Coordinates of N, CA, C and O in Angstrom, one line a residue:
A1 N 111.5 101.5 86.9 CA 112.3 102.4 87.6 C 111.4 103.0 88.8 O 112.0 103.1 89.9
K2 N 110.2 103.3 88.6 CA 109.3 103.8 89.6 C 109.1 102.7 90.7 O 109.1 103.0 91.9
K3 N 108.9 101.4 90.3 CA 108.7 100.4 91.2 C 109.9 100.2 92.1 O 109.8 100.1 93.3
N4 N 111.1 100.2 91.5 CA 112.3 100.1 92.3 C 112.5 101.2 93.2 O 112.9 101.0 94.4
A5 N 112.2 102.4 92.8 CA 112.3 103.6 93.7 C 111.3 103.4 94.9 O 111.6 103.7 96.0
G6 N 110.1 102.9 94.5 CA 109.1 102.6 95.6 C 109.6 101.6 96.6 O 109.4 101.7 97.8
N7 N 110.2 100.6 96.0 CA 110.8 99.5 96.9 C 111.8 100.1 97.9 O 111.9 99.7 99.0
E8 N 112.6 101.0 97.4 CA 113.7 101.6 98.2 C 113.0 102.5 99.3 O 113.4 102.4 100.5
K9 N 112.0 103.2 99.0 CA 111.2 104.0 100.0 C 110.6 103.1 101.0 O 110.6 103.4 102.2
Y10 N 110.0 102.0 100.5 CA 109.4 101.0 101.5 C 110.4 100.5 102.4 O 110.2 100.4 103.6
K11 N 111.6 100.1 101.9 CA 112.6 99.5 102.8 C 113.1 100.6 103.8 O 113.5 100.2 104.9
S12 N 113.0 101.8 103.4 CA 113.4 102.9 104.3 C 112.3 103.4 105.2 O 112.4 104.4 105.9
K13 N 111.2 102.6 105.2 CA 110.0 102.9 106.0 C 109.4 104.3 105.7 O 108.7 104.9 106.5
E14 N 109.5 104.7 104.4 CA 108.9 105.9 103.9 C 107.7 105.5 103.1 O 107.7 105.5 101.9
Y15 N 106.7 105.0 103.8 CA 105.6 104.3 103.2 C 104.7 105.2 102.3 O 104.3 104.8 101.2
A16 N 104.4 106.4 102.7 CA 103.6 107.3 101.9 C 104.3 107.7 100.6 O 103.7 107.7 99.5
E17 N 105.6 107.8 100.7 CA 106.4 108.1 99.4 C 106.4 106.9 98.5 O 106.3 107.0 97.3
A18 N 106.5 105.7 99.2 CA 106.4 104.4 98.4 C 105.1 104.3 97.7 O 105.0 104.0 96.5
V19 N 104.0 104.7 98.4 CA 102.6 104.6 97.7 C 102.6 105.5 96.5 O 102.1 105.2 95.4
A20 N 103.2 106.7 96.6 CA 103.2 107.7 95.5 C 104.0 107.1 94.3 O 103.5 107.2 93.2
L21 N 105.1 106.5 94.6 CA 105.9 105.9 93.5 C 105.2 104.7 92.9 O 105.3 104.5 91.6
Y22 N 104.6 103.9 93.7 CA 103.9 102.7 93.1 C 102.7 103.2 92.3 O 102.4 102.6 91.2
T23 N 102.1 104.3 92.7 CA 101.0 104.9 92.0 C 101.5 105.4 90.6 O 100.8 105.1 89.6
E24 N 102.6 106.0 90.5 CA 103.2 106.4 89.3 C 103.5 105.1 88.4 O 103.3 105.2 87.2
A25 N 104.0 104.1 89.0 CA 104.3 102.9 88.2 C 103.0 102.3 87.7 O 103.0 101.9 86.5
I26 N 101.9 102.3 88.4 CA 100.7 101.8 88.0 C 100.1 102.6 86.8 O 99.6 102.1 85.8
A27 N 100.3 103.9 86.9 CA 99.9 104.8 85.8 C 100.6 104.5 84.5 O 100.0 104.6 83.4
L28 N 101.8 104.1 84.6 CA 102.6 103.7 83.4 C 102.3 102.3 82.9 O 102.3 102.1 81.7
C29 N 102.1 101.4 83.8 CA 101.8 100.0 83.5 C 100.7 99.5 84.4 O 101.0 98.8 85.4
P30 N 99.4 99.7 84.0 CA 98.3 99.4 84.9 C 98.0 97.9 85.0 O 97.1 97.5 85.7
D31 N 98.7 97.1 84.2 CA 98.3 95.6 84.2 C 99.3 94.7 85.0 O 99.3 93.5 84.8
I32 N 100.1 95.3 85.8 CA 101.2 94.5 86.5 C 100.7 94.3 88.0 O 100.7 95.3 88.7
A33 N 100.4 93.1 88.3 CA 99.9 92.7 89.6 C 100.8 93.2 90.7 O 100.4 93.7 91.8
A34 N 102.1 93.0 90.6 CA 103.1 93.3 91.6 C 103.0 94.8 92.1 O 103.2 95.1 93.2
Y35 N 102.7 95.7 91.1 CA 102.6 97.1 91.5 C 101.5 97.3 92.5 O 101.7 98.1 93.4
Y36 N 100.4 96.7 92.2 CA 99.2 96.9 93.1 C 99.5 96.2 94.4 O 99.2 96.7 95.5
G37 N 100.2 95.0 94.4 CA 100.5 94.3 95.6 C 101.5 95.1 96.4 O 101.4 95.1 97.7
N38 N 102.5 95.7 95.8 CA 103.4 96.5 96.6 C 102.8 97.7 97.2 O 103.0 98.1 98.3
R39 N 101.9 98.4 96.4 CA 101.2 99.5 97.0 C 100.3 99.1 98.1 O 100.2 99.8 99.1
A40 N 99.7 97.9 98.0 CA 98.8 97.4 99.1 C 99.7 97.2 100.4 O 99.2 97.6 101.5
A41 N 100.9 96.7 100.2 CA 101.8 96.5 101.4 C 102.1 97.8 102.0 O 102.1 97.9 103.3
A42 N 102.3 98.8 101.2 CA 102.6 100.2 101.8 C 101.4 100.8 102.4 O 101.5 101.4 103.5
Y43 N 100.2 100.6 101.8 CA 99.0 101.1 102.4 C 98.8 100.4 103.8 O 98.4 101.1 104.8
I44 N 99.1 99.1 103.9 CA 98.9 98.4 105.2 C 99.8 99.1 106.2 O 99.4 99.3 107.4
M45 N 101.0 99.4 105.9 CA 101.9 100.0 106.8 C 101.5 101.4 107.3 O 101.9 101.8 108.4
I46 N 100.7 102.1 106.5 CA 100.2 103.4 107.0 C 98.7 103.3 107.4 O 98.0 104.3 107.5
E47 N 98.3 102.1 107.6 CA 96.9 101.8 108.1 C 95.8 102.3 107.3 O 94.7 102.7 107.8
K48 N 96.0 102.3 106.0 CA 94.9 102.6 105.0 C 94.4 101.2 104.4 O 94.7 100.9 103.3
Y49 N 93.7 100.6 105.3 CA 93.3 99.2 105.0 C 92.3 99.0 103.9 O 92.4 98.0 103.1
D50 N 91.4 100.0 103.7 CA 90.5 99.9 102.6 C 91.2 100.0 101.3 O 90.9 99.2 100.3
S51 N 92.1 100.9 101.2 CA 92.9 101.1 100.0 C 93.8 99.9 99.7 O 94.0 99.4 98.6
A52 N 94.4 99.3 100.8 CA 95.2 98.1 100.7 C 94.4 96.9 100.2 O 94.9 96.2 99.3
L53 N 93.2 96.8 100.7 CA 92.3 95.7 100.3 C 92.0 95.8 98.8 O 92.1 94.9 98.0
A54 N 91.6 97.0 98.4 CA 91.3 97.2 97.0 C 92.5 96.9 96.1 O 92.3 96.2 95.0
D55 N 93.7 97.3 96.4 CA 94.8 97.0 95.6 C 95.2 95.6 95.6 O 95.6 95.0 94.6
A56 N 95.1 94.9 96.8 CA 95.4 93.5 96.9 C 94.4 92.7 96.0 O 94.9 91.8 95.3
L57 N 93.2 93.0 96.1 CA 92.2 92.3 95.2 C 92.4 92.6 93.8 O 92.3 91.7 92.9
K58 N 92.8 93.8 93.4 CA 93.1 94.1 92.0 C 94.3 93.3 91.6 O 94.3 92.7 90.4
S59 N 95.3 93.1 92.4 CA 96.5 92.3 92.1 C 96.2 90.9 91.7 O 96.7 90.3 90.8
I60 N 95.2 90.3 92.5 CA 94.9 88.9 92.2 C 93.9 88.8 91.1 O 93.8 87.7 90.5
T61 N 93.2 89.8 90.8 CA 92.4 89.9 89.6 C 93.2 89.8 88.3 O 93.0 89.1 87.4
L62 N 94.3 90.6 88.4 CA 95.3 90.6 87.3 C 96.1 89.3 87.2 O 96.4 88.9 86.1
D63 N 96.4 88.7 88.3 CA 97.2 87.5 88.3 C 96.8 86.6 89.5 O 97.2 86.9 90.6
D64 N 96.0 85.6 89.1 CA 95.4 84.8 90.2 C 96.5 83.9 90.8 O 96.1 83.1 91.8
T65 N 97.7 83.9 90.4 CA 98.8 83.1 91.0 C 99.7 84.0 91.9 O 100.7 83.5 92.4
F66 N 99.3 85.3 92.0 CA 100.1 86.2 92.8 C 99.8 86.0 94.3 O 98.9 86.6 94.9
T67 N 100.6 85.1 94.9 CA 100.3 84.7 96.3 C 100.3 85.9 97.3 O 99.5 85.9 98.2
K68 N 101.3 86.8 97.1 CA 101.3 87.9 98.0 C 100.0 88.7 98.0 O 99.7 89.3 99.0
G69 N 99.4 88.8 96.9 CA 98.1 89.5 96.8 C 97.0 88.9 97.8 O 96.3 89.6 98.4
Y70 N 97.0 87.6 97.8 CA 96.0 86.9 98.7 C 96.4 87.2 100.2 O 95.5 87.5 101.0
V71 N 97.7 87.1 100.5 CA 98.1 87.4 101.9 C 97.8 88.8 102.3 O 97.3 89.1 103.4
R72 N 98.0 89.8 101.4 CA 97.8 91.2 101.7 C 96.3 91.5 101.8 O 95.9 92.3 102.6
A73 N 95.5 90.9 100.9 CA 94.1 91.0 101.0 C 93.5 90.5 102.3 O 92.7 91.1 103.0
S74 N 94.0 89.3 102.7 CA 93.6 88.7 104.0 C 94.0 89.6 105.2 O 93.2 89.8 106.1
K75 N 95.2 90.0 105.1 CA 95.7 90.9 106.2 C 94.9 92.2 106.3 O 94.6 92.6 107.4
S76 N 94.5 92.7 105.2 CA 93.7 93.9 105.2 C 92.4 93.6 105.8 O 91.8 94.4 106.6
C77 N 91.8 92.5 105.4 CA 90.5 92.1 106.0 C 90.5 92.0 107.5 O 89.6 92.4 108.2
I78 N 91.6 91.4 108.0 CA 91.8 91.2 109.4 C 91.9 92.6 110.1 O 91.2 92.8 111.1
C79 N 92.6 93.5 109.5 CA 92.8 94.8 110.1 C 91.5 95.6 110.1 O 91.2 96.4 110.9
L80 N 90.6 95.2 109.1 CA 89.3 95.9 109.0 C 88.2 95.1 109.9 O 87.1 95.6 110.0
G81 N 88.7 94.0 110.5 CA 87.8 93.3 111.4 C 86.9 92.3 110.7 O 85.9 91.8 111.3
D82 N 87.1 92.0 109.4 CA 86.3 91.1 108.6 C 87.0 89.8 108.5 O 87.7 89.4 107.5
F83 N 86.9 89.0 109.6 CA 87.7 87.7 109.7 C 87.2 86.7 108.7 O 87.9 85.9 108.1
A84 N 85.8 86.7 108.5 CA 85.3 85.7 107.6 C 85.8 85.9 106.1 O 86.1 85.0 105.4
K85 N 85.8 87.2 105.8 CA 86.3 87.5 104.4 C 87.8 87.2 104.3 O 88.3 86.7 103.3
A86 N 88.6 87.4 105.4 CA 90.0 87.0 105.4 C 90.2 85.6 105.1 O 91.1 85.2 104.3
V87 N 89.4 84.7 105.7 CA 89.4 83.3 105.5 C 89.0 82.9 104.0 O 89.7 82.2 103.4
Q88 N 88.0 83.6 103.5 CA 87.5 83.3 102.2 C 88.6 83.7 101.1 O 88.8 82.9 100.2
V89 N 89.3 84.8 101.4 CA 90.4 85.2 100.4 C 91.5 84.1 100.4 O 91.9 83.7 99.3
L90 N 91.9 83.7 101.6 CA 92.9 82.7 101.6 C 92.5 81.3 101.1 O 93.4 80.7 100.5
Q91 N 91.3 81.0 101.2 CA 90.8 79.7 100.6 C 90.9 79.7 99.1 O 90.9 78.7 98.5
K92 N 90.9 80.9 98.5 CA 91.0 81.0 97.0 C 92.4 81.0 96.5 O 92.6 80.9 95.3
A93 N 93.3 81.2 97.4 CA 94.8 81.2 97.0 C 95.2 79.9 96.4 O 94.7 78.8 96.8
P94 N 96.1 80.0 95.4 CA 96.6 78.7 94.8 C 97.5 77.9 95.7 O 98.0 78.4 96.6

């Protein structure tokens, strides 16, 4: 329910609210990669790239087949100016 509410906020471009809802979803179910991946996407939209990177990396730690996690981690690295790490992340993607 929290994830779906977060998705609705994200679609409405209410990214900070989406982050809060994804955080609640993570508190309830901390082992679901998509929750971290979705929060990473919302963090990217509000330019919190360090937080986005941490969440994206957590998502692929939980599920190494979660392709969106690799993309979001790489995007975060690019936004942080770490192009070499962005390439490394993508090279690990399935």
